[in-house]
Amino acid sequence: MFEKLLSSATALRRHQDGPFAAERERYLQHCSDTGATYWSLRIKCNELLWAARLLDGDAGNGLDMDGLEALADRRVVFENSGTTRRRFINITRPWLQFLGWWHEPAVPCKFQDKLDWYCLWMRDERGFTDSTIVGWRCRVRDFLIWCDAGNRELQLLQPGDIDTYSIDDCAHHRGRRTVATVAALLKNFLRFAASQSWCHSQLADAIRGPRIYAQGSLPYAPDWSDVQKLLACTVFDAPQDIRARAILMLLSIYGMRATEVATLRLDQVDWQQHVIRIFRLKRRQPQVYPLLPSMAEALARYIDTVRPSTPYPEVFIGLHSPRRPLTRAAIYKIVSSKFLELGIKVVHRGPHALRMRLTSAVLRAAVNGGNLVPTKCFDGNQSGRDCG
């Protein structure tokens, strides 16, 4: 890799003879494989040589942020420009992570074993999806850290403690629905904890979330005219627009969840049979849908002209290095940015709002005697009642 980046024989020899040459070259090859440009690799190559020279011989034992900051202090002695420190840290830390030499600072949690056991129970006994487990784990972990900080033992928790936590949590300006969700998942956790004799058996029953009004979030879904505006703003030739159009169509026409879009693989699109095979996360089973001509055109244009060549099987890949599959959060950002760009004023502007647009259309057709219900609701629910 050094030979591709360095034309000077002196510079090439300096990099090859420097410390950790094999480790540096392996990481640069990885960056190249994930789409890094030539000049980006050149900058990384030079900065990593500095890092290698500053590291001790036992660097393989690991380095934390304090250690990296100390290296940065020594680095700026040789070149103290305004960007030296930030550039050194931003390049060296991913290299150490790639090598497994980075010690991520961890917030200690006294109840870590119980939290891990709860996550296993959600996965194995309840069949929760990975994204649900991650979200619930973060919320429960916050609660357990709060208990630990206040020297509260689970065995001694009282309903008043739960109220105190809810008040503290609401201080972060949580919405009514978010507070209700947190109350529900805490109740779920405390019921599990009670089954393990970790806390009082009636503690979970004392939790009461706020009242959720049936029409409190209406209108949840945007108007169809707004969806058309979203699609119309992606008819241009910019790579991000071509990708966004395919994503928006999957959300608004097929009612796919953000996670289902992010995990959609190339082999799930059957071009010969003109179908899309989607694994519905909540139903835990695959579904086959017709590949509409407009959808096929949008996907084909993205895959043929924009999607980078990567070993990943997922359809949607990041446009910048490192080129990796998009996450659910990235899908949300793409959709939300389009709502903001067009100035569309809706209560919810994420992928789920577009999914609910399809649900609303199905329910309206059911009420008016239309012909959308026989499609079995593209969003993956079994009936109009389930779609609601």
Steps between C-alpha positions, in 0.01 A plus 500: 500500500789735573622461140166628367505810718866604506695580186818609677743217575617679813145544631413140414801369690417724798149360526602139443777515760287684757337332802186292451538510121290187442222628726495838325501348153220258586281783627568716194399210276178469700429871455564469127262203476225703668526791257761739640641738239868526407560826684313379805726194507808719463400705805429186701830347389704797623310541827518131583876509467507770766270290719714189455813688602333642810349169615686283746601147417217361717229687307336166429387492864259779423461876520218713639402862437733634766791319337405628157474855632852464639624389157326799343680730744831362375386522138422873510852571623624421147213673312268730690250607236136552583396158368795283607353368825156428360640338184739281701224373732245452220744287300676312777193389697335309209835335428527380860139382490568308179795325665305426818737720699242755610350494849155655479414686820210320663253650742497255793164340573460312824212297357671401173445126553128553557476723193672237284267230633198717422620553141543125453146448630361757253677325214444135589168503683316796352646495149564875489684638198859616537404865457235472774747333736759773440245775568356339813846412629609865482193617692526233769873562531433870564260398775748259658780758489262745669431241772871439547579872520242541777614183685160344439482121514242326281378298797419820691342702219163660578238654269618841618844427355345430161310831520823681584674345201209594273518861619875509441453346155225745408740784579657417162177626335368160396177491306188335642532197274870459582425511874228238449743279307764526773239414765390194301852365452589562866189306597612220270849496652377509860261212433794300369707611800223386733493159330872474585438617860703816441228738618155510662241305304243784499738783407425479126124529558553835671634662181251721319589676178330819379170481316540469124215656307384308196522804274782677681753446221271569205570565224775238533546433131572774245254575223548308178578832331792542742627151417486592131706810576758284676528271199505790257801657672705185431464485121840664448829334409688561827605166657333583832171577320508176300555302819242700697234441232533122527486519881197730504311276259563189710370682807196669345389238244592176677466624858836354599650574837827694515687191622353293216625755247844512661533120497354444151747286304571479130385138484158598635422687178402241237523680167391201292188422704432872563460457876659624822542250781492681833555343841247670725671556833195509724322210335822294485423369153572594138252669270506531123382817330477597133790708374312793352651648182563838664668330795708280272614804304601690816691203645671415171612859450647515851673162479639557149617861532547588868551196722873446557660163444531345846498150648187586701176332385278788616346717230553840658860602563651825624627735232815600687787305649481275688231360273283284722130404503267774614360471850145562616615838634643590158167415335324729748743782425443469125122515535497771767734723301263487201206609716706791634639590158150539357360670808228238545349556844400169657510370856716203397747515214678168520466174302209384716292798387529380139411148608189637669412681176443159340308376804268801479437432131412136570261591781337772293449254213346249742252760626413621150473154348815541293728228368815552706415253777554185287866597471525381863648835590851548365622609841507140619197497730229245460194723486375853504446468876860386549626781282355751741 
